[in-house]
Tab-separated table of C-alpha atoms and ligand atoms in Angstrom:
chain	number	residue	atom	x	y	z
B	1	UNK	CA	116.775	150.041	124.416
B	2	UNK	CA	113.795	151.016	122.450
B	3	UNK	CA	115.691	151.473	119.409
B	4	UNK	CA	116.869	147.992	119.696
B	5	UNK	CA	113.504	146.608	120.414
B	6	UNK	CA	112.320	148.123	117.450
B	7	UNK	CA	115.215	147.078	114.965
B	8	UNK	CA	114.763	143.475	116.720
B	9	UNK	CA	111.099	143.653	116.091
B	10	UNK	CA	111.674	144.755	112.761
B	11	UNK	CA	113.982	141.855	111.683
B	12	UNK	CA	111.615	139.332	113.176
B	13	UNK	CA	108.734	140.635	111.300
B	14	UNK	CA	109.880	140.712	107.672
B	15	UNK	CA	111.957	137.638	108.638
B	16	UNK	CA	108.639	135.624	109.523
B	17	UNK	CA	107.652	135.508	105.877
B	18	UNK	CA	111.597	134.811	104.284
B	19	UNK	CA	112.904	131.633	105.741
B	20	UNK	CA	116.700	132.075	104.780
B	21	UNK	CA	116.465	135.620	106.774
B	22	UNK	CA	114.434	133.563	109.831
B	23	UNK	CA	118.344	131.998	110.310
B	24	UNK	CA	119.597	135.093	111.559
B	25	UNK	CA	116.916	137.140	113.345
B	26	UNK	CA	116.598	136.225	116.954
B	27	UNK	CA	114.788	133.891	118.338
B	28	UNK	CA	111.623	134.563	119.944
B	29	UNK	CA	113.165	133.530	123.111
B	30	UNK	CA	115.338	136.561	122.745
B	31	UNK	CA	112.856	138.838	122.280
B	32	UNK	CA	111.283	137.850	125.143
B	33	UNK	CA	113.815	137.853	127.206
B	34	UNK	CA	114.510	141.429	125.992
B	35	UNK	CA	111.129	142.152	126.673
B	36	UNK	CA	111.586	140.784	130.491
B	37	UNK	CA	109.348	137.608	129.154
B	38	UNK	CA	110.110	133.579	128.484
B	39	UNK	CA	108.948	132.187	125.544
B	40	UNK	CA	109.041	128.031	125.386
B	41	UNK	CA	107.618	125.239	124.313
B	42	UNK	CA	106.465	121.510	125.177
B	43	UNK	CA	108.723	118.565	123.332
B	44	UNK	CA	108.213	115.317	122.731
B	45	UNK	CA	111.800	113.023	122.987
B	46	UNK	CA	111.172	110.629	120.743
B	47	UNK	CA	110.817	113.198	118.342
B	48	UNK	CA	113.565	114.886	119.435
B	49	UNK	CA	115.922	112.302	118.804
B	50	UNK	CA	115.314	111.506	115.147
B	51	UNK	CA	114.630	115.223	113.751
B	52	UNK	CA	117.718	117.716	113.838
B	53	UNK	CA	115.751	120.176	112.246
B	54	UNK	CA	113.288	120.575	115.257
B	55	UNK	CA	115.584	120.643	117.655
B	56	UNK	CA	117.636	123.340	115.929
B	57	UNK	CA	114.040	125.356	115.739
B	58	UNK	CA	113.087	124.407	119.372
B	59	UNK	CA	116.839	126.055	120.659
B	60	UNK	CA	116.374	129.017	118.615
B	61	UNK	CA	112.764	129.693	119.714
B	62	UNK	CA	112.116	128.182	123.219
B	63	UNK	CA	114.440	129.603	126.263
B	64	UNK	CA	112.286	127.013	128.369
B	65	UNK	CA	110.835	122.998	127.396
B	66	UNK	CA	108.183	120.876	129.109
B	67	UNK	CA	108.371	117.135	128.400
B	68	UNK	CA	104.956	116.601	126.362
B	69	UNK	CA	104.375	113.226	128.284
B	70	UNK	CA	108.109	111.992	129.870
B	71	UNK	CA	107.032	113.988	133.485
B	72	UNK	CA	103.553	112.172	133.722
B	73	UNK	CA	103.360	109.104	136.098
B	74	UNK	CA	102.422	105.914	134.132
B	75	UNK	CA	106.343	106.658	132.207
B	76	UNK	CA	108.146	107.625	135.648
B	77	UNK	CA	106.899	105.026	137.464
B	78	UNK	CA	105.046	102.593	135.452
B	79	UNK	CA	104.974	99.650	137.964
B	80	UNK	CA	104.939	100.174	141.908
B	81	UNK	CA	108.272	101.277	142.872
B	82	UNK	CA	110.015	101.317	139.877
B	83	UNK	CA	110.946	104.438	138.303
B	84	UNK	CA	112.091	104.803	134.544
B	85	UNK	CA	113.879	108.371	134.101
B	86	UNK	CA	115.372	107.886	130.896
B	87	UNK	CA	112.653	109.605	128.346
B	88	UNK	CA	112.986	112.692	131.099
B	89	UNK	CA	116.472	112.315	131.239
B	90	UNK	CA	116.405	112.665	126.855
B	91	UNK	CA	114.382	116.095	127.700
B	92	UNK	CA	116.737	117.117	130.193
B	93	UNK	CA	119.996	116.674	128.143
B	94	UNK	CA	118.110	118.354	125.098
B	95	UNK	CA	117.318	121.114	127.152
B	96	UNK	CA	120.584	121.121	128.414
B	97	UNK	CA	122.535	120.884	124.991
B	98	UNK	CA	120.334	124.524	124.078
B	99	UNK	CA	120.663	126.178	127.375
B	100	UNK	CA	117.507	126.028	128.070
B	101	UNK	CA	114.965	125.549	131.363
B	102	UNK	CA	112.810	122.887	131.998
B	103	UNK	CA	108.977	122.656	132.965
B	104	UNK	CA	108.243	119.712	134.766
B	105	UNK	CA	105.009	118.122	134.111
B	106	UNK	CA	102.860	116.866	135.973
B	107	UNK	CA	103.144	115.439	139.707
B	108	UNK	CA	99.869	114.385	140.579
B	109	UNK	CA	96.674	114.125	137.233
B	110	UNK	CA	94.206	111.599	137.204
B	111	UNK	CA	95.218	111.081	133.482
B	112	UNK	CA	98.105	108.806	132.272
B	113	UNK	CA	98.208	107.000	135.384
B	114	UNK	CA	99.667	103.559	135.142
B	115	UNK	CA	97.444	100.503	136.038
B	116	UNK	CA	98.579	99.945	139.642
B	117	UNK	CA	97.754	103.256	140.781
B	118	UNK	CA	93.997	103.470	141.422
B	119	UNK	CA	94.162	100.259	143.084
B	120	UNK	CA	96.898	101.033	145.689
B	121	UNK	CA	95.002	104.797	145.950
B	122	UNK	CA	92.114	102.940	147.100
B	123	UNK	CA	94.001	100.786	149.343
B	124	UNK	CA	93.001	103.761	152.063
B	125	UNK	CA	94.090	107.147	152.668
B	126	UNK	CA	97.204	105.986	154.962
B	127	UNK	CA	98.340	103.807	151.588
B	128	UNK	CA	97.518	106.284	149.646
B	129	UNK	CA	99.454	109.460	151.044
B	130	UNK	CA	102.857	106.917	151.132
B	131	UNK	CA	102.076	106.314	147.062
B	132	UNK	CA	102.082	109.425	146.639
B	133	UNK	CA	105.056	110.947	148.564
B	134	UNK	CA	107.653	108.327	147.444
B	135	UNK	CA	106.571	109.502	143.768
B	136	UNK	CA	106.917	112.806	144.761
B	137	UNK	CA	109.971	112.739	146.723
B	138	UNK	CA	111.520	110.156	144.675
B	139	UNK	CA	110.787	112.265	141.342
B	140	UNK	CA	111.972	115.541	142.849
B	141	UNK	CA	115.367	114.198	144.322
B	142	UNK	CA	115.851	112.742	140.546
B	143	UNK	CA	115.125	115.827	139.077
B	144	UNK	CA	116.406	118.561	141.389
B	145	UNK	CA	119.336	119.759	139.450
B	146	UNK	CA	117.843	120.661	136.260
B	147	UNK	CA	113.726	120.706	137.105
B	148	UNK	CA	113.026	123.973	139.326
B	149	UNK	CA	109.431	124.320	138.331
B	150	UNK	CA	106.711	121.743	138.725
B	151	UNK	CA	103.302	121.507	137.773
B	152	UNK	CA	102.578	119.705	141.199
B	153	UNK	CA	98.990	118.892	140.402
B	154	UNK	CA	96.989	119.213	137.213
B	155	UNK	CA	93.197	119.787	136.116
B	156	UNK	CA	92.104	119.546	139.595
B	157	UNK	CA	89.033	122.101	139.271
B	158	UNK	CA	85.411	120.163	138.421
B	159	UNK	CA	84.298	120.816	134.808
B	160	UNK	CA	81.261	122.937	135.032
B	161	UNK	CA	77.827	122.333	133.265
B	162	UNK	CA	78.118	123.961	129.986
B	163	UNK	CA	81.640	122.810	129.201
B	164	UNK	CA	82.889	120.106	126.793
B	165	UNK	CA	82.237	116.998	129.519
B	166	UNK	CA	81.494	117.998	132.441
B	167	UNK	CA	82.014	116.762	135.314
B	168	UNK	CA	78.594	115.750	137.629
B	169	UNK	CA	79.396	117.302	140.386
B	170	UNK	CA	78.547	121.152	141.882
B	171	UNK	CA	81.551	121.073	144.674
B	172	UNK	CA	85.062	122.570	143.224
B	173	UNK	CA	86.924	119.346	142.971
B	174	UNK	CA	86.727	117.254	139.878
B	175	UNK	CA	86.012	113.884	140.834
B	176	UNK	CA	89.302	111.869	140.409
B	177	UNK	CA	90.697	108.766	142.532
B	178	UNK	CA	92.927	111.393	144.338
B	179	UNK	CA	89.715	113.159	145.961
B	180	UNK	CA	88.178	109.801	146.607
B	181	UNK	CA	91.044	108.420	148.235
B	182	UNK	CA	92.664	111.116	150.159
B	183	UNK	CA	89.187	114.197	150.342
B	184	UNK	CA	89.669	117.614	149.443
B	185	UNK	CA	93.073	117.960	151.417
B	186	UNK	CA	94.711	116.108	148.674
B	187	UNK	CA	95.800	119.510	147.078
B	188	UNK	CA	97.263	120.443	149.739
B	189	UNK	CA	99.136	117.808	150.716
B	190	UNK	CA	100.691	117.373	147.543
B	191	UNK	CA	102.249	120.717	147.608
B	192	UNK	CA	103.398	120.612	151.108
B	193	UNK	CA	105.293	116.980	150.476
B	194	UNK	CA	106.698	118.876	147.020
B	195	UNK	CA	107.662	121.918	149.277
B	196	UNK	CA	108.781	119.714	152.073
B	197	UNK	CA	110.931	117.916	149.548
B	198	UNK	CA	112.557	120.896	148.015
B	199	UNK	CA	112.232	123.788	149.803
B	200	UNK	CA	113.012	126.126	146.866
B	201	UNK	CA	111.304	124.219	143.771
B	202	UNK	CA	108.028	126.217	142.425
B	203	UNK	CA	104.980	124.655	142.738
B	204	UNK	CA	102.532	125.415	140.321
B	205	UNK	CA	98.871	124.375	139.986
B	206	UNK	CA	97.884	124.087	136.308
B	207	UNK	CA	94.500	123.933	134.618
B	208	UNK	CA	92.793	124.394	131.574
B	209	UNK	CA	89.788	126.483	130.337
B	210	UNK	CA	89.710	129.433	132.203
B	211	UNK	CA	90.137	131.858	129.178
B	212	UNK	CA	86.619	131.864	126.991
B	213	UNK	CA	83.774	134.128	127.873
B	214	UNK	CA	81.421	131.549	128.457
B	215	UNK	CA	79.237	130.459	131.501
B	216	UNK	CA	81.439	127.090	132.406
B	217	UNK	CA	84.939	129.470	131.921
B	218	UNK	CA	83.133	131.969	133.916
B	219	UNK	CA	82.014	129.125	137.071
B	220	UNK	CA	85.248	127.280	136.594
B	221	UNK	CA	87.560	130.600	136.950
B	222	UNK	CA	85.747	131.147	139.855
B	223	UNK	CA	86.078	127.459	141.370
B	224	UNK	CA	89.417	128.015	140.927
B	225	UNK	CA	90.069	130.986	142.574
B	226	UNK	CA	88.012	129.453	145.749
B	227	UNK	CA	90.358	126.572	145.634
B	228	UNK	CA	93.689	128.948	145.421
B	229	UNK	CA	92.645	130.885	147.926
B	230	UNK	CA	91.860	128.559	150.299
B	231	UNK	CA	95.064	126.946	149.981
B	232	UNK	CA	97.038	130.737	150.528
B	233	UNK	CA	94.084	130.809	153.815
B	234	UNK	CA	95.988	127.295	155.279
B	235	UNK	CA	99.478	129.099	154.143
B	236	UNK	CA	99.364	126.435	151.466
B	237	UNK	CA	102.697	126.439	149.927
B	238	UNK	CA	102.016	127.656	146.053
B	239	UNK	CA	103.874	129.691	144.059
B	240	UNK	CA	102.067	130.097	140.723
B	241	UNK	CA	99.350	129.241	138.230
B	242	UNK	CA	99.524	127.765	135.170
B	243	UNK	CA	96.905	128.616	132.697
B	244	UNK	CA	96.820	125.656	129.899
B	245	UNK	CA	95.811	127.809	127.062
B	246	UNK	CA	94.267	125.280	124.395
B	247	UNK	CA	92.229	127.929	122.901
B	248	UNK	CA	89.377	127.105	120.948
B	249	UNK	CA	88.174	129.521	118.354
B	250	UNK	CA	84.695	128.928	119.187
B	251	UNK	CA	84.545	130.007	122.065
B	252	UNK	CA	83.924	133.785	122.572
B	253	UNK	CA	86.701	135.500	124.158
B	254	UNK	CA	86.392	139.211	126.193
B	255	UNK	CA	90.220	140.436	127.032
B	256	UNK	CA	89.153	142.175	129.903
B	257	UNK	CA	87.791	139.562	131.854
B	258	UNK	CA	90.725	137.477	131.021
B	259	UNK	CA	92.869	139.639	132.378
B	260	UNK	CA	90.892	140.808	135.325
B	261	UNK	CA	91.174	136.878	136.149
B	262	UNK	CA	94.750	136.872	135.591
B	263	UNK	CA	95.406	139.964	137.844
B	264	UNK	CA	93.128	139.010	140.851
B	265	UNK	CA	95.351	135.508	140.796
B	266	UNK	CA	98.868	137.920	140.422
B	267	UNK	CA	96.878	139.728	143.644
B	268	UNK	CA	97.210	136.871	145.682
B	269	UNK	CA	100.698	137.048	144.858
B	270	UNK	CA	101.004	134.262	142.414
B	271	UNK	CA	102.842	134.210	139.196
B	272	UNK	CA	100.630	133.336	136.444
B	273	UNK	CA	102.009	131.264	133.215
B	274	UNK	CA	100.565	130.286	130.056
B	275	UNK	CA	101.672	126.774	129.799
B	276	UNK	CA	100.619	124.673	126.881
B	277	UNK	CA	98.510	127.296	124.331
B	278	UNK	CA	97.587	126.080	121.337
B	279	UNK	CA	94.255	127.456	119.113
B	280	UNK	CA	91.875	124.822	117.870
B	281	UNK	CA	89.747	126.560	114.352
B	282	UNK	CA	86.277	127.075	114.310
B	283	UNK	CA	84.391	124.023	112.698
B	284	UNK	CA	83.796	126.940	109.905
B	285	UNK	CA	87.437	127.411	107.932
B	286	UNK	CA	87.783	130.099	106.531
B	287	UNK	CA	88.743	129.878	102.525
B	288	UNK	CA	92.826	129.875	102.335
B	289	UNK	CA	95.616	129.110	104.610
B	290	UNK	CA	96.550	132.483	104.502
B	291	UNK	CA	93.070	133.421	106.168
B	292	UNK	CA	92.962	130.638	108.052
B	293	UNK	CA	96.610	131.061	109.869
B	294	UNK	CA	95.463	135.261	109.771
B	295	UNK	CA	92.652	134.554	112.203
B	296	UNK	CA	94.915	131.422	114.432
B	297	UNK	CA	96.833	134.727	115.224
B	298	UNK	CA	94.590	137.171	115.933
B	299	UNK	CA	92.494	135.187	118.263
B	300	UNK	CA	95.986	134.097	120.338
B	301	UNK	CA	97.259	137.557	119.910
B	302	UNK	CA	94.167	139.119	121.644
B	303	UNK	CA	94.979	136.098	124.610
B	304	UNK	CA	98.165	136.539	124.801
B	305	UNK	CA	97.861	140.181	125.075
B	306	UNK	CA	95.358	140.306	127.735
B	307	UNK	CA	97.707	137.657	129.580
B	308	UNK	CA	100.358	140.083	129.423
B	309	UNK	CA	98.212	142.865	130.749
B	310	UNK	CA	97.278	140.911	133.856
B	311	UNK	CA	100.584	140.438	134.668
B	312	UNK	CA	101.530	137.054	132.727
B	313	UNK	CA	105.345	137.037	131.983
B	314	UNK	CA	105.958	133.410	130.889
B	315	UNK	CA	104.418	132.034	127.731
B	316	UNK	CA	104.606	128.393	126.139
B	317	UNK	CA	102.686	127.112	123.089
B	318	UNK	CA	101.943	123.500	123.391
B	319	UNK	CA	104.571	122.188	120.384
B	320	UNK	CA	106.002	124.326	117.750
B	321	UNK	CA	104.502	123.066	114.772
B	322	UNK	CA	101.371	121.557	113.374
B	323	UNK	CA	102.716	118.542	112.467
B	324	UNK	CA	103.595	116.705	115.741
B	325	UNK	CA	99.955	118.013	117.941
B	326	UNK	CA	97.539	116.734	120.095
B	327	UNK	CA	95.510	118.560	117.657
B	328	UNK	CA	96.301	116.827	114.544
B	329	UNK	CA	96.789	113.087	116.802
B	330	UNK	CA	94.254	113.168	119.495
B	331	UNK	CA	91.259	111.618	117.774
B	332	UNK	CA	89.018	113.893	120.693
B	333	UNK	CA	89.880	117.353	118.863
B	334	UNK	CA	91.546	116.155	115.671
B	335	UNK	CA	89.189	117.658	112.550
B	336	UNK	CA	86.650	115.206	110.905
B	337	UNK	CA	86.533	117.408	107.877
B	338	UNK	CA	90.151	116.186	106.135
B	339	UNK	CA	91.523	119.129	107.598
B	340	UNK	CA	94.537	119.615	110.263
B	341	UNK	CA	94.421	122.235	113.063
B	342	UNK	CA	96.994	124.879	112.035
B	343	UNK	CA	96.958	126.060	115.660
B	344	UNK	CA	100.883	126.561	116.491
B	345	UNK	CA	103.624	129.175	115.427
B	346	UNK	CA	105.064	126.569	112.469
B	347	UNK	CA	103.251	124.734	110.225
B	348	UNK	CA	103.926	120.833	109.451
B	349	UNK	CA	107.256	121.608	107.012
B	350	UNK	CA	108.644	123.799	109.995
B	351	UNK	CA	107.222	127.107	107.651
B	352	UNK	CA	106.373	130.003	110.202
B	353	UNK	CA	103.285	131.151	110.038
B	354	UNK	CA	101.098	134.181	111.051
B	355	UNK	CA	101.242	133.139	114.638
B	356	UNK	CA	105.262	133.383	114.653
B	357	UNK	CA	105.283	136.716	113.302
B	358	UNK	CA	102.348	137.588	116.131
B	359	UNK	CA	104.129	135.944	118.679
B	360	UNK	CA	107.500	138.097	117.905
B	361	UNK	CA	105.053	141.284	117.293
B	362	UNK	CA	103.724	140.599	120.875
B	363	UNK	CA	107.483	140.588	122.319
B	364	UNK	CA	109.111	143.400	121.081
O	1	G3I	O1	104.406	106.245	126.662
O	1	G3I	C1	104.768	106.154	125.287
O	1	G3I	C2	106.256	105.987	125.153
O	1	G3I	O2	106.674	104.743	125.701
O	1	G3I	C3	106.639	106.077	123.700
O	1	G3I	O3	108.054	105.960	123.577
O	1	G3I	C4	106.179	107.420	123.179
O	1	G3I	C5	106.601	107.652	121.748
O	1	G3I	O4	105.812	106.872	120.912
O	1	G3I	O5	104.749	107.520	123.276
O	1	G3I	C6	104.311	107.436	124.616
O	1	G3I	O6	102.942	107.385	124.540
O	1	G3I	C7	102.075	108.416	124.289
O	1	G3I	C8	102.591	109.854	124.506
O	1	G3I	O7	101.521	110.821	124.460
O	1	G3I	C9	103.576	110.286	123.416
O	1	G3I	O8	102.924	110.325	122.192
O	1	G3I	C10	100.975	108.135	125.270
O	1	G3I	O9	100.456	106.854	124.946
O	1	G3I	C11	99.902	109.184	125.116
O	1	G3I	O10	98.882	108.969	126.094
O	1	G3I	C12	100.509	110.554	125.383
O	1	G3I	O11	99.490	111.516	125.210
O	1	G3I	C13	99.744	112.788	125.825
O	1	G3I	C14	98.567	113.089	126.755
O	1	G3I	O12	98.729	114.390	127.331
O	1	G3I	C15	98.479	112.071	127.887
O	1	G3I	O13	99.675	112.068	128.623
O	1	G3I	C16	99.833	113.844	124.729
O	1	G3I	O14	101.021	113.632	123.968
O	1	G3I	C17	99.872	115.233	125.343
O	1	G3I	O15	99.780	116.228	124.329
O	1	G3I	C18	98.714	115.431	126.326
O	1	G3I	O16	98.958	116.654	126.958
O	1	G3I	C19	97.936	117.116	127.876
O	1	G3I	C20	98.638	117.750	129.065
O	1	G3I	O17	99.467	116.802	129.697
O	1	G3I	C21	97.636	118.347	130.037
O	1	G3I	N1	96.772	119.312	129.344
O	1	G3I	C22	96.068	118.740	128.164
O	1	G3I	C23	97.074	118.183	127.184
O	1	G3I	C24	96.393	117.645	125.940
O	1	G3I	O18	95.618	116.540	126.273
């Protein structure tokens, strides 16, 4: 087995830099899987649909897909009572066509939530609650077949004083209309309708900046690991974490305390996933692509690493390539120099990069 980890690892290494070679080394969903690991990716349908190319890239690399924004509530159920499944349904069948898993994402945010739904929350708890299990029942029993992993509820940990935005509050919660509507049990109750609904589904909890060295990482880690284990205290049902992973080369980043955080939430007997990483540069570039995609890989390398050493065994970047990101779209963390991000594994011509190589480095 370690001779054929080493040959694999070999052929994906000089094979990141040759394209016509890339064809025939495996995947880096193989060499994950080799390596006990899954490597995916988040996909967007409409993109799907009109570009071959990406979806023969996305069933050689990704052995599991997340809908980029088909799971989220203002597409499944845009009005009060109607549901619209067919963008999910596009995910589904692509995932299906590549034998491939699929993330769902996400049950309960207090982002991309259709007009109705902050009214009817603050119709009163009792109104509230019945919102929110018909979407979650509903969504679940629509799903069940091909969806066995849901991020149940998402960003649900109060933004800290010294993050980007933060929220004005010094309790654990952020402040959405699902804590004003329904209190601090709100969590909870989510998961228990999701397990309630389908007993064998995982529920994951998913939130972002937990990674960085920094005094809001540092308060927010531990907010969240307050929250978490009070839910396991009230045999919560939860089965894992997911840890969002937009990394931002700013920030400073210790592995150690990374993956002390990811073992103490693997302690508690939780598995821990990387679910949407992508690497945001420095405001600072340095001088040539080359450089540029060099130091994208070292800084997720060193993340992905101490993930891995804390117990982390599934992995997805948030996209594949430069081209179709947040990153590049999102006018909130898009560049105001002229510049793109080049913060995934391909660039915008489907090209791997630095990070590819890394990535297949960091599975064999
Ligand atoms: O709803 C339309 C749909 O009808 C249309 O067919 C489709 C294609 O044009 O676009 C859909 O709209 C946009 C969608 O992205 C696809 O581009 C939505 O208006 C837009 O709000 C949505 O943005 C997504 C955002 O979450 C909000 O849902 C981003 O793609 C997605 O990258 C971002 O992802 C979040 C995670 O869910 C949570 N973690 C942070 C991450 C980045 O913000």
């Amino acid at each position: 087995m370690r001779l054929r980890r080493r040959t694999l690892a070999g052929l994906a290494g000089v094979a990141a830099f040759h394209r016509p070679a890339l064809a025939q080394a495996p995947g880096l969903r193989d060499l994950a899987r080799i390596r006990g690991m899954t490597f995916g990716t988040a996909v967007r349908s409409e993109i799907m649909e009109r570009d071959p190319a990406l979806v023969a890239l996305t069933a050689r690399e990704a052995a599991i897909v997340v809908g980029e924004w088909e799971g989220k509530w203002d597409v499944l159920q845009p009005e009060r009572g109607r549901f619209d499944f067919e963008p999910l349904r596009a995910v589904i069948r692509h995932a299906q066509a590549a034998n491939q898993r699929i993330r769902g994402h996400t049950l309960l945010w207090h982002v991309a939530m259709p007009p109705w739904l902050a009214p009817a929350l603050a119709e009163g708890p009792a109104q509230a609650r019945a919102v929110l299990e018909t979407h979650i029942t509903t969504v679940l029993a629509e799903t069940r077949a091909a969806i066995r992993d849901w991020d149940v509820v998402n960003e649900v940990i109060a933004v800290p004083p010294g993050s980007d935005n933060p929220d004005p509050t010094d309790g654990d919660l952020r402040p959405t209309p699902w804590l004003q509507a329904l209190g601090p049990g709100y969590i909870e109750t989510a998961l228990r309708i999701a397990r309630q609904a389908d007993p064998t589904l995982r529920l994951t909890l998913n939130e972002f900046d937990l990674y960085a060295d920094t005094r809001g990482a540092n308060t927010k880690r531990q907010r969240l690991l307050r929250v978490v284990r009070g839910l396991l205290d009230r045999n919560c049902p939860l089965d894992a974490i997911g840890i969002q992973g937009h990394l931002q080369m700013r920030d400073p980043f210790r592995p150690e305390i990374f993956t002390a955080f990811v073992r103490s939430l693997h302690e508690l007997g939780l598995a821990v996933l990387i679910t949407e990483m992508d690497v945001r540069e420095p405001d600072q570039l340095a001088p040539t692509l080359e450089a540029r995609d060099a130091a994208v890989a070292e800084y997720a390398t060193r993340f992905l690493q101490a993930a891995i050493d804390g117990g982390a065994r599934t992995f997805l970047t948030w996209g594949l390539t430069d081209r179709d990101s947040w990153l590049v779209t999102d006018p909130g963390v898009a560049r105001r120099d002229g510049q793109t991000h080049r913060g995934h594994p391909y660039d915008a011509e489907l090209r791997p990069k630095a990070l590819r190589a890394a990535l297949a480095r960091l599975f064999s």
